[in-house]
Structures are given as structure tokens and as C-alpha cells.
PDB file of C-alpha atoms in Angstrom:
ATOM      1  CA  UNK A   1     183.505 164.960 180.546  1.00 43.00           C
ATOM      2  CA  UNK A   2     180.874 165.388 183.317  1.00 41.00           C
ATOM      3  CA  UNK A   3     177.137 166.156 181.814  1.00 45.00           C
ATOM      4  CA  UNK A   4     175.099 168.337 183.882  1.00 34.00           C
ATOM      5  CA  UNK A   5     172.600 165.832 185.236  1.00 41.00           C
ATOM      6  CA  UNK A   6     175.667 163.807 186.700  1.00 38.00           C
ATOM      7  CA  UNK A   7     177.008 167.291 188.235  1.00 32.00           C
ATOM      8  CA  UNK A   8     173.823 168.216 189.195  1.00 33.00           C
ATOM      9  CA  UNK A   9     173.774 165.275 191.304  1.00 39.00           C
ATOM     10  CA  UNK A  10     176.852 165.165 192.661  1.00 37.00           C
ATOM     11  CA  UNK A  11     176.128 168.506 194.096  1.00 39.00           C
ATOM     12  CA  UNK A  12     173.193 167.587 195.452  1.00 42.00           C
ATOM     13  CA  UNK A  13     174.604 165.077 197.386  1.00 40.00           C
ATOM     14  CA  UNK A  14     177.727 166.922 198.618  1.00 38.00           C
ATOM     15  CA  UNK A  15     174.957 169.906 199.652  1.00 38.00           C
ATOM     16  CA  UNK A  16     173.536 167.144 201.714  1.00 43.00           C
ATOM     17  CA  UNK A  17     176.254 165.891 202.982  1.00 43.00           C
ATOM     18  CA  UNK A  18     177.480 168.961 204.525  1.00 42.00           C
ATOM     19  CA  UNK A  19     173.854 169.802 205.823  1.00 48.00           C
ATOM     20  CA  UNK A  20     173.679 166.652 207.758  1.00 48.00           C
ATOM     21  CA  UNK A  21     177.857 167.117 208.872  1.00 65.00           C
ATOM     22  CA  UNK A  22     176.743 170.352 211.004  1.00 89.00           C
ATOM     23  CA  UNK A  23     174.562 170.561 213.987  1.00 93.00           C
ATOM     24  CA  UNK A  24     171.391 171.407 213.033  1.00 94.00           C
ATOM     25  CA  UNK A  25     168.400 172.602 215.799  1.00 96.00           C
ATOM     26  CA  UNK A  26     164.787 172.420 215.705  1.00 97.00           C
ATOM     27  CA  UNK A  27     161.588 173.389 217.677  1.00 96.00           C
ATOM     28  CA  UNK A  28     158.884 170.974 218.534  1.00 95.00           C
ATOM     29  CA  UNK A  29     155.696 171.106 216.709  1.00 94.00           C
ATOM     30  CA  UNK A  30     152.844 171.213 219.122  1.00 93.00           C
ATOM     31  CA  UNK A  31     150.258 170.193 216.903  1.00 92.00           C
ATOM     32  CA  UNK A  32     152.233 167.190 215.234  1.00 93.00           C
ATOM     33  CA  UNK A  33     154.149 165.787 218.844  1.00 95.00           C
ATOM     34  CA  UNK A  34     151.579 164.087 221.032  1.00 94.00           C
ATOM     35  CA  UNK A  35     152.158 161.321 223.371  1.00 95.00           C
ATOM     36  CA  UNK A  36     149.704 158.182 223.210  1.00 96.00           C
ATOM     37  CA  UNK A  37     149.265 155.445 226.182  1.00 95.00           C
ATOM     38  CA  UNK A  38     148.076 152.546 226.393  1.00 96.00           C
ATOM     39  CA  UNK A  39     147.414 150.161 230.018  1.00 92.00           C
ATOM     40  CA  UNK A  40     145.896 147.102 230.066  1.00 89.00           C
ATOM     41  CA  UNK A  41     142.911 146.213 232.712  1.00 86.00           C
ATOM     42  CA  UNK A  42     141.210 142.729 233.803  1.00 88.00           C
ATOM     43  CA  UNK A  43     142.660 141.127 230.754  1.00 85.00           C
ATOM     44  CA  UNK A  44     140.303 142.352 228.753  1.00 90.00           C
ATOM     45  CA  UNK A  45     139.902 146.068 226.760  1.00 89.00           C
ATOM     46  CA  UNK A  46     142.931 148.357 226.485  1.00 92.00           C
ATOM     47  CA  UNK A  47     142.589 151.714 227.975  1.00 90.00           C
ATOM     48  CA  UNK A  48     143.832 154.303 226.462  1.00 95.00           C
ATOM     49  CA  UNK A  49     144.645 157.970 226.515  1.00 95.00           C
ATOM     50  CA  UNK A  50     146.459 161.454 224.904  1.00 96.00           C
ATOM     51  CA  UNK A  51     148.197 164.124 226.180  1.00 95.00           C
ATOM     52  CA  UNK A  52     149.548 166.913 224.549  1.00 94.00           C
ATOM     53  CA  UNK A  53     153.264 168.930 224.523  1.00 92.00           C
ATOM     54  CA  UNK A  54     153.700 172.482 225.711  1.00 90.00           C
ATOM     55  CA  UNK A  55     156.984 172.755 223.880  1.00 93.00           C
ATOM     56  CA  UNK A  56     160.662 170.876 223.166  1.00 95.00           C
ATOM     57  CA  UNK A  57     163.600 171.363 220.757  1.00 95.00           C
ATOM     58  CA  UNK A  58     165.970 168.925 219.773  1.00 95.00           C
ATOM     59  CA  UNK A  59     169.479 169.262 217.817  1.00 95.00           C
ATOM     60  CA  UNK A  60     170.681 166.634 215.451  1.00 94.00           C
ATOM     61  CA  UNK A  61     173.911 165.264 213.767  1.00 94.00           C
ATOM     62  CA  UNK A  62     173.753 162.758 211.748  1.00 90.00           C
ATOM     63  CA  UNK A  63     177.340 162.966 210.526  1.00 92.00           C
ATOM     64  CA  UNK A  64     178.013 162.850 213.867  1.00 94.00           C
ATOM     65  CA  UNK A  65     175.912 160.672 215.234  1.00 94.00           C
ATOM     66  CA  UNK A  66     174.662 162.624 217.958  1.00 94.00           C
ATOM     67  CA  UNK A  67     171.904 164.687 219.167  1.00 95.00           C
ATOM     68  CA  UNK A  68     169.609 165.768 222.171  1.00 96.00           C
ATOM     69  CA  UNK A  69     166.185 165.626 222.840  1.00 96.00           C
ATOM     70  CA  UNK A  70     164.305 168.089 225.445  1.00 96.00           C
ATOM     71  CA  UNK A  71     160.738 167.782 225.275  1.00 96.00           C
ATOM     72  CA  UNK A  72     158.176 169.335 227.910  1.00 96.00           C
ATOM     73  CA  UNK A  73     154.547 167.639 227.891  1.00 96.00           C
ATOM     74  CA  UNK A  74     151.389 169.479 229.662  1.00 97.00           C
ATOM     75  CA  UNK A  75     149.606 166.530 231.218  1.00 96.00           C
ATOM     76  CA  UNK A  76     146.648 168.789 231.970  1.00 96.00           C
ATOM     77  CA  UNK A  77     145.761 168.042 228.292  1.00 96.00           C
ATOM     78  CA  UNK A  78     145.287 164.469 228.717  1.00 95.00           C
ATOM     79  CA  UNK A  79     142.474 163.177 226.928  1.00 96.00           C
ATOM     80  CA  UNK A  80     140.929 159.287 227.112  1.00 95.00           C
ATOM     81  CA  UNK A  81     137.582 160.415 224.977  1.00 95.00           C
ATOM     82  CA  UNK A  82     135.472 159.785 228.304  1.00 95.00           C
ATOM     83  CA  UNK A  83     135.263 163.258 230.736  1.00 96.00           C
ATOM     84  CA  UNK A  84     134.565 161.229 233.890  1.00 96.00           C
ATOM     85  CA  UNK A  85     137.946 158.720 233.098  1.00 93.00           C
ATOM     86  CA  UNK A  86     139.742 162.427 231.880  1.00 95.00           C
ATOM     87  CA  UNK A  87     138.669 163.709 235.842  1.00 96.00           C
ATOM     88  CA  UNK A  88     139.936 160.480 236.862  1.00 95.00           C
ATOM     89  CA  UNK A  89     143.412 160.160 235.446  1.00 94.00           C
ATOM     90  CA  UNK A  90     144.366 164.022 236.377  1.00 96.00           C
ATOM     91  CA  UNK A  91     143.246 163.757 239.944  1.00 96.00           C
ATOM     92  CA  UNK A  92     145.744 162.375 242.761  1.00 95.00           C
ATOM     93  CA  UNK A  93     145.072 159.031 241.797  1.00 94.00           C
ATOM     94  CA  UNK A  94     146.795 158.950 238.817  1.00 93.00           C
ATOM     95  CA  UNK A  95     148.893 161.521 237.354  1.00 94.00           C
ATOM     96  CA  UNK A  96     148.425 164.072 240.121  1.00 96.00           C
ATOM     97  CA  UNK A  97     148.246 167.583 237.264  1.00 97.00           C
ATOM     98  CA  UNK A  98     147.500 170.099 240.087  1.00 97.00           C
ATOM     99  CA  UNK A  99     150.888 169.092 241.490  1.00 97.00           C
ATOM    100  CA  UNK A 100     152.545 168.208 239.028  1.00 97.00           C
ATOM    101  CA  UNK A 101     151.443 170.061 235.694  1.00 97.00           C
ATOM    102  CA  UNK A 102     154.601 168.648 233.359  1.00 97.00           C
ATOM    103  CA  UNK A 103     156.351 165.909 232.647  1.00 97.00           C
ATOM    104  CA  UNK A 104     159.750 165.934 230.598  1.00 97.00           C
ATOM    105  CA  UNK A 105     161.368 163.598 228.431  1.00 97.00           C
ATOM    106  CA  UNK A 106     165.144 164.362 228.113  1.00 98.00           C
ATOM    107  CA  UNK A 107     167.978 162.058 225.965  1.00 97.00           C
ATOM    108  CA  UNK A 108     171.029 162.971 224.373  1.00 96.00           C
ATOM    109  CA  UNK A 109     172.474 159.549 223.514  1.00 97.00           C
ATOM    110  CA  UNK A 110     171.028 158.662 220.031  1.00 96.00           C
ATOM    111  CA  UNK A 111     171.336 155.423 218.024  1.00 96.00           C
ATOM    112  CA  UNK A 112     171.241 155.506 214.211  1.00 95.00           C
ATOM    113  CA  UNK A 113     171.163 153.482 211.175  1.00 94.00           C
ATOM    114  CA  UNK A 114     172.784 155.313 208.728  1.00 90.00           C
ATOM    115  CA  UNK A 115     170.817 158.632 208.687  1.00 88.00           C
ATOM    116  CA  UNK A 116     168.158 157.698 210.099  1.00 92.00           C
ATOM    117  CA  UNK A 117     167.207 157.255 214.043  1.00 95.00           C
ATOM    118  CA  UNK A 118     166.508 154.370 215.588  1.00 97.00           C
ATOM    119  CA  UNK A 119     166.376 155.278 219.371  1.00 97.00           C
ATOM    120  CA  UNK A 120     166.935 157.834 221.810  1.00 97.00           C
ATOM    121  CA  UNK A 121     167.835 157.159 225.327  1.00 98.00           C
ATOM    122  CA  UNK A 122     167.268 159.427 227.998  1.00 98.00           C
ATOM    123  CA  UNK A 123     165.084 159.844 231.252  1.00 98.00           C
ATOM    124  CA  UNK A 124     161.892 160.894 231.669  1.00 98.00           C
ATOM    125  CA  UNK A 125     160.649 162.927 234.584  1.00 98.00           C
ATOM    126  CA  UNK A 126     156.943 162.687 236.267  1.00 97.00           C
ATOM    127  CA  UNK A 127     155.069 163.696 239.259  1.00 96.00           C
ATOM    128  CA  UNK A 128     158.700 164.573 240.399  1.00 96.00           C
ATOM    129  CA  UNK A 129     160.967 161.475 239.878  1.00 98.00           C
ATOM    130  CA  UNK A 130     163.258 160.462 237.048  1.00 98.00           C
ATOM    131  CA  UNK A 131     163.762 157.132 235.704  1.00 98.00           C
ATOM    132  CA  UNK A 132     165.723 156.000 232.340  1.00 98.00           C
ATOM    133  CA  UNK A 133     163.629 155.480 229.363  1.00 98.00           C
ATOM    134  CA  UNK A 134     164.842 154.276 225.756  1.00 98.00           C
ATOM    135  CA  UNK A 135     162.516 155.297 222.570  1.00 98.00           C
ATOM    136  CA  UNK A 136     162.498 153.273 219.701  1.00 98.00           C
ATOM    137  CA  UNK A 137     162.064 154.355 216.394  1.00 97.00           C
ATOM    138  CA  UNK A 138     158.996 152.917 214.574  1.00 96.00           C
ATOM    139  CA  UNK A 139     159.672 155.434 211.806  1.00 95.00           C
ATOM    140  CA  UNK A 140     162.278 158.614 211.175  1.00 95.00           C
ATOM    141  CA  UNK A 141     162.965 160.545 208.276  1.00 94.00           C
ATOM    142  CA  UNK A 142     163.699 164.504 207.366  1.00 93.00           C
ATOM    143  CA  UNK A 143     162.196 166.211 204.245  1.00 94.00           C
ATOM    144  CA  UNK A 144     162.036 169.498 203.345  1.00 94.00           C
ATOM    145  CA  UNK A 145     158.288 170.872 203.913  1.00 92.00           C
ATOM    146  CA  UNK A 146     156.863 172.065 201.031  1.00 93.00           C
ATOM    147  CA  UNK A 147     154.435 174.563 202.855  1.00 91.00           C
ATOM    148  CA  UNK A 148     156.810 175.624 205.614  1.00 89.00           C
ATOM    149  CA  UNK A 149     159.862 175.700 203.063  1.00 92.00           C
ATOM    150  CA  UNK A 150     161.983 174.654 206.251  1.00 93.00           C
ATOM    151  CA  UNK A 151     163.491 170.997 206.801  1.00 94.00           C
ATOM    152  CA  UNK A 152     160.892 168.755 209.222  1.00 95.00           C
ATOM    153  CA  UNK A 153     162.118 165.894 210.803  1.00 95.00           C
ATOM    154  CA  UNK A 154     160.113 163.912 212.762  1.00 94.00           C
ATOM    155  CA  UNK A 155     158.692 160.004 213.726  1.00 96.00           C
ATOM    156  CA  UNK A 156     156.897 157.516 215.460  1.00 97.00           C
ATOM    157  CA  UNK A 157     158.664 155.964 218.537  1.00 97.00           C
ATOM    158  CA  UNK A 158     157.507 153.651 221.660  1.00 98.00           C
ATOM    159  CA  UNK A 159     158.193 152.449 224.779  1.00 98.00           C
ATOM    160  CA  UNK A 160     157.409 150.401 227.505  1.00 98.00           C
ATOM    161  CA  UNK A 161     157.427 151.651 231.117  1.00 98.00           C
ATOM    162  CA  UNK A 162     156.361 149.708 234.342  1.00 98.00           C
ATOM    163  CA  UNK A 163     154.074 153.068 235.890  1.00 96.00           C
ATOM    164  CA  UNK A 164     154.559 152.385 239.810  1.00 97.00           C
ATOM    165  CA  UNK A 165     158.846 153.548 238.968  1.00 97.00           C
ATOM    166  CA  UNK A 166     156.840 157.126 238.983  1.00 97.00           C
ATOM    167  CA  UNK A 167     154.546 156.668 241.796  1.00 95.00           C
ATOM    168  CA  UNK A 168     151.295 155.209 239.972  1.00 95.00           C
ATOM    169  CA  UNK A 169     150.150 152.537 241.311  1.00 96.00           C
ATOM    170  CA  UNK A 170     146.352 152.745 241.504  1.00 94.00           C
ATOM    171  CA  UNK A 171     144.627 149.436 240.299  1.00 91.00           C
ATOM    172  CA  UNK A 172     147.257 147.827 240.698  1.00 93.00           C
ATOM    173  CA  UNK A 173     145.693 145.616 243.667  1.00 93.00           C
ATOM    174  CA  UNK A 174     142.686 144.565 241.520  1.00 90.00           C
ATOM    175  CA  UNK A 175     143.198 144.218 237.814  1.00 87.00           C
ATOM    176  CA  UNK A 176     145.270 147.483 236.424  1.00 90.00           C
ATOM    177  CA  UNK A 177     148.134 146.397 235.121  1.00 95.00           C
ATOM    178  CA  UNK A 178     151.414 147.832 235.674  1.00 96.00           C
ATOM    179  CA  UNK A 179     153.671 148.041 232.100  1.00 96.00           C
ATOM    180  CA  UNK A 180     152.139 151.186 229.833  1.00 96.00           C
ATOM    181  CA  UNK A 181     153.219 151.375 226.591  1.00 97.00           C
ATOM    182  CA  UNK A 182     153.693 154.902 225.497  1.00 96.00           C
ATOM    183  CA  UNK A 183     153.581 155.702 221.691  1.00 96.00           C
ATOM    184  CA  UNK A 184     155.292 159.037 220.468  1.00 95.00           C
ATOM    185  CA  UNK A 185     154.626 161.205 217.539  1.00 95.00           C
ATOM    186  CA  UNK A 186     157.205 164.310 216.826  1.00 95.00           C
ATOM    187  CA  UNK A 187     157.526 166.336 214.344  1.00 96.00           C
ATOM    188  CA  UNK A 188     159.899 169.360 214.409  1.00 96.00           C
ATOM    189  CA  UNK A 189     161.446 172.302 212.649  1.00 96.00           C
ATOM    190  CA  UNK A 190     164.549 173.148 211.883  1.00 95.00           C
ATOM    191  CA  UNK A 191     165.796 176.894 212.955  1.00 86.00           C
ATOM    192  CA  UNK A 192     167.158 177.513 209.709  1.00 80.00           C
ATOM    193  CA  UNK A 193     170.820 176.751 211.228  1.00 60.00           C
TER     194      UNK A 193
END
């Protein structure tokens, strides 16, 4: 005979099961999903800079395998800790934010290892041109938030991008170098689907 712990836990795990066999959606967190980025210059200091997301959802099976990823970024917010460099990077030079406000990050192939993501591969659109880009997972997991009483799910991912594919290619000619890496923190929350 079955004792309760043992039926407790088999429950448990059938619960989960069938949560992760389903489709479930989630909204972005804005104040947990930033992107990071990091270019290299005279082959010396790294610079560095932040910019923010305006808002994103992304659905996930993990019996499945699959998923999508939709996630808009406001580059207005970027933020390299100087104000003169922050003038810099938004003006035509660089990222262009009068014209081009947004930039979008869009997969829906995902890669896993067992339940847990390892990459999503999609394209990523910027001062109006779209070029594939794969994330890799640094870190994934789900967990139920204790203060939001909703299932998070969420990680750390990175790439690396050449920047002239988009069109940015000041400094190039005298010490800026081209590959950025971009770091990626998301968090989001499920819809209670």
C-alpha cells in the first residue's frame, strides 16, 4: 500500500507534468528584463552600456519543446553611467533613437535540455534591419514566486553580434571594435494559463 508522502509526491509530479505539457504564456517584467552591452575600444577598457524594455511576452512548452519569444526594447533608455557618452550613443552616430526609438528581439525556435532552456534563436531588428541572432542560456529556471503567487520564469542569456550587420559602424576606422557582446536578463510572468 501507497503511504501518503509517496502519493503526495507522485501527485506532485504528475501536477507538474501536465503544467509543463500545455502552453503556458507570460508577460515580460520590465523591471527584471534589461539588456547589457559590452564593445571593446583601443585594446584597452571595455565600454559598456544598459538599455531598458518597453514590453515582450513569451509562451513556453516544455513538453513540447517549443516556444516564442517577442520582446520590444526602448533604446531611448540606454544608459553607459556617463551623460555626455549617453548623448553620444543615442545620437545618429550610434543607435540613431530619434529614428529609430525600438529595437525587437523575436525567436520561436527554442533549444532545451530537459526542462530547462538553453537557447533561443530568432532575429533581432534595429535602426530598421533584421539579422539572425541565437541567445544562449547562461542560466533558466521557473519557480513559483512567493510574493506574486504566479509562476516566474526567467534567465541570463548572451550573445555575440558583429554591430556594422545593423548599420553601426562608427569607430570602426580608429580603434572601436566591431563584435558587441550583448548580455540578457528576463524575467517573466505567467498569465495564469
Amino acid at each position: 500500500m501507497m503511504n501518503l508522502k509517496t502519493f503526495f509526491s507522485l501527485a506532485g509530479l504528475t501536477i507538474g507534468t501536465a503544467a509543463f505539457a500545455q502552453t503556458s504564456n507570460y508577460v515580460i517584467d520590465p523591471t527584471h528584463t534589461f539588456v547589457m552591452y559590452e564593445m571593446g575600444h583601443y585594446g584597452t577598457s571595455t565600454n559598456r552600456g544598459r538599455f531598458g524594455t518597453k514590453d515582450g511576452n513569451v509562451a513556453l512548452n516544455v513538453a513540447a519543446r517549443t516556444g516564442k519569444v517577442d520582446i520590444t526594447m526602448d533604446m531611448t533608455s540606454i544608459n553607459t553611467g556617463v551623460d555626455q557618452l549617453n548623448r553620444h550613443v543615442q545620437s545618429k552616430d550610434f543607435f540613431n533613437v530619434a529614428d529609430f526609438p525600438t529595437a525587437r528581439f523575436f525567436g520561436d525556435k527554442l533549444e532545451f535540455n530537459g526542462d530547462k532552456v538553453t537557447a533561443v534563436i530568432g532575429e533581432l531588428t534595429l535602426m530598421g534591419k533584421t539579422h539572425p541572432v541565437t541567445l544562449r542560456a547562461l542560466r533558466f529556471n521557473c519557480y513559483q514566486s512567493p510574493m506574486l503567487k504566479r509562476q516566474i520564469c526567467g534567465g541570463d542569456f548572451e550573445t555575440t553580434v558583429p554591430r556594422s550587420q545593423w548599420g553601426l559602424v562608427w569607430g570602426l576606422n580608429f580603434g572601436f571594435e566591431d563584435n558587441v557582446r550583448l548580455l540578457i536578463q528576463v524575467e517573466a510572468i505567467n498569465l495564469g494559463n
